[in-house]
CSV table of C-alpha atoms in Angstrom, one decimal:
chain,number,residue,atom,x,y,z
A,1,MET,CA,27.7,-62.7,-9.5
A,2,ALA,CA,31.1,-64.3,-10.0
A,3,LEU,CA,32.8,-61.0,-9.0
A,4,LYS,CA,30.8,-61.0,-5.7
A,5,ARG,CA,31.8,-64.6,-5.0
A,6,ILE,CA,35.5,-63.8,-5.7
A,7,SER,CA,35.5,-60.7,-3.5
A,8,ASN,CA,33.7,-62.5,-0.6
A,9,THR,CA,36.1,-65.4,-0.8
A,10,ILE,CA,39.2,-63.1,-0.9
A,11,LEU,CA,37.9,-61.1,2.1
A,12,SER,CA,37.1,-64.3,4.1
A,13,LYS,CA,40.5,-65.9,3.3
A,14,SER,CA,42.7,-62.9,3.4
A,15,THR,CA,45.7,-64.5,5.2
A,16,VAL,CA,48.9,-65.4,3.3
A,17,GLY,CA,48.5,-69.0,4.4
A,18,ASN,CA,45.2,-69.3,2.5
A,19,PHE,CA,46.7,-68.0,-0.8
A,20,PRO,CA,46.6,-71.5,-2.5
A,21,SER,CA,42.8,-71.9,-1.7
A,22,ILE,CA,42.1,-68.4,-3.1
A,23,LEU,CA,44.1,-69.3,-6.2
A,24,GLU,CA,42.2,-72.6,-6.5
A,25,PHE,CA,38.9,-70.8,-6.1
A,26,LEU,CA,39.9,-68.2,-8.8
A,27,LEU,CA,40.9,-71.0,-11.2
A,28,ASP,CA,37.5,-72.8,-10.4
A,29,VAL,CA,35.6,-69.5,-11.2
A,30,GLN,CA,37.7,-69.1,-14.4
A,31,GLY,CA,36.8,-72.6,-15.4
A,32,ASP,CA,33.1,-71.8,-14.8
A,33,GLU,CA,33.4,-68.7,-17.0
A,34,VAL,CA,35.2,-70.7,-19.7
A,35,GLU,CA,32.5,-73.3,-19.7
A,36,LYS,CA,29.8,-70.6,-19.9
A,37,THR,CA,31.7,-68.9,-22.8
A,38,SER,CA,32.0,-72.3,-24.5
A,39,ASN,CA,28.3,-72.9,-24.2
A,40,THR,CA,27.5,-69.4,-25.5
A,41,ILE,CA,29.7,-70.0,-28.6
A,42,LYS,CA,28.1,-73.4,-29.2
A,43,GLU,CA,24.6,-71.8,-28.9
A,44,THR,CA,25.7,-69.0,-31.3
A,45,LYS,CA,26.9,-71.6,-33.8
A,46,GLU,CA,23.6,-73.5,-33.5
A,47,ILE,CA,21.7,-70.2,-34.1
A,48,GLN,CA,23.9,-69.5,-37.1
A,49,VAL,CA,23.2,-72.9,-38.6
A,50,GLY,CA,19.5,-72.5,-37.9
A,51,THR,CA,19.5,-69.1,-39.6
A,52,ARG,CA,21.4,-70.5,-42.6
A,53,ASN,CA,18.9,-73.4,-42.9
A,54,TYR,CA,16.0,-70.9,-42.6
A,55,VAL,CA,17.4,-68.7,-45.4
A,56,LYS,CA,18.1,-71.7,-47.7
A,57,LEU,CA,14.5,-72.9,-47.2
A,58,PHE,CA,12.6,-69.6,-47.6
A,59,TYR,CA,15.1,-67.6,-49.7
A,60,PRO,CA,16.8,-70.2,-52.0
A,61,TRP,CA,18.3,-67.5,-54.2
A,62,VAL,CA,20.5,-66.3,-51.4
A,63,ASN,CA,23.9,-68.2,-51.7
A,64,ASP,CA,26.5,-68.4,-49.0
A,65,GLU,CA,28.4,-65.4,-50.2
A,66,LEU,CA,25.4,-63.2,-50.4
A,67,LEU,CA,24.2,-64.3,-47.0
A,68,GLU,CA,27.6,-63.5,-45.5
A,69,SER,CA,27.4,-60.0,-47.1
A,70,LEU,CA,23.9,-59.5,-45.8
A,71,VAL,CA,24.9,-60.5,-42.2
A,72,GLU,CA,28.0,-58.4,-42.3
A,73,ASN,CA,26.1,-55.4,-43.6
A,74,SER,CA,23.3,-55.7,-41.0
A,75,GLN,CA,25.7,-55.5,-38.0
A,76,HIS,CA,26.3,-51.7,-38.2
A,77,PRO,CA,24.2,-48.7,-39.0
A,78,ILE,CA,24.6,-46.7,-42.2
A,79,THR,CA,26.5,-43.6,-41.2
A,80,SER,CA,27.9,-42.3,-44.5
A,81,ALA,CA,27.3,-42.0,-48.2
A,82,LYS,CA,29.9,-44.7,-48.8
A,83,GLU,CA,28.0,-47.1,-46.5
A,84,LEU,CA,24.7,-46.2,-48.1
A,85,ASN,CA,26.2,-47.0,-51.6
A,86,ALA,CA,27.5,-50.4,-50.3
A,87,TYR,CA,24.0,-51.1,-48.9
A,88,MET,CA,22.3,-50.2,-52.2
A,89,ASP,CA,24.8,-52.4,-54.1
A,90,LEU,CA,23.9,-55.3,-51.8
A,91,ALA,CA,20.2,-54.6,-52.3
A,92,ILE,CA,20.7,-54.8,-56.0
A,93,LYS,CA,22.6,-58.1,-55.7
A,94,TYR,CA,19.8,-59.5,-53.5
A,95,TRP,CA,16.9,-58.4,-55.8
A,96,THR,CA,18.9,-59.5,-59.0
A,97,ALA,CA,19.4,-62.9,-57.5
A,98,ALA,CA,15.7,-63.1,-56.5
A,99,SER,CA,14.6,-62.1,-60.0
A,100,GLU,CA,16.9,-64.6,-61.7
A,101,TYR,CA,15.7,-67.4,-59.4
A,102,TYR,CA,12.0,-66.6,-60.1
A,103,ASN,CA,12.6,-66.3,-63.8
A,104,GLU,CA,14.3,-69.7,-63.8
A,105,HIS,CA,11.8,-71.5,-61.6
A,106,LEU,CA,8.4,-70.0,-62.6
């Protein structure tokens, strides 16, 4: 949508005398995009905080380091034996932490 607005404005103000208004428009559009990006980053951080709180509430054996490892590992598919081994090592860490937590609290 922003690109269509930009191209329409440039076409409608295509004389050299209108260059400052085109520049002002482009800076205004850029400001809108920066604000949208800033809001997206804020929303992403809120989601991350919500996710961390959820994990701490329902999976108390998952510490911050393990959570970071789980999140990092979940962001790409397993495509090699090395990645499969890393995944299995992470699964062992997860289930070991769960077992230790339940043995301590039950």
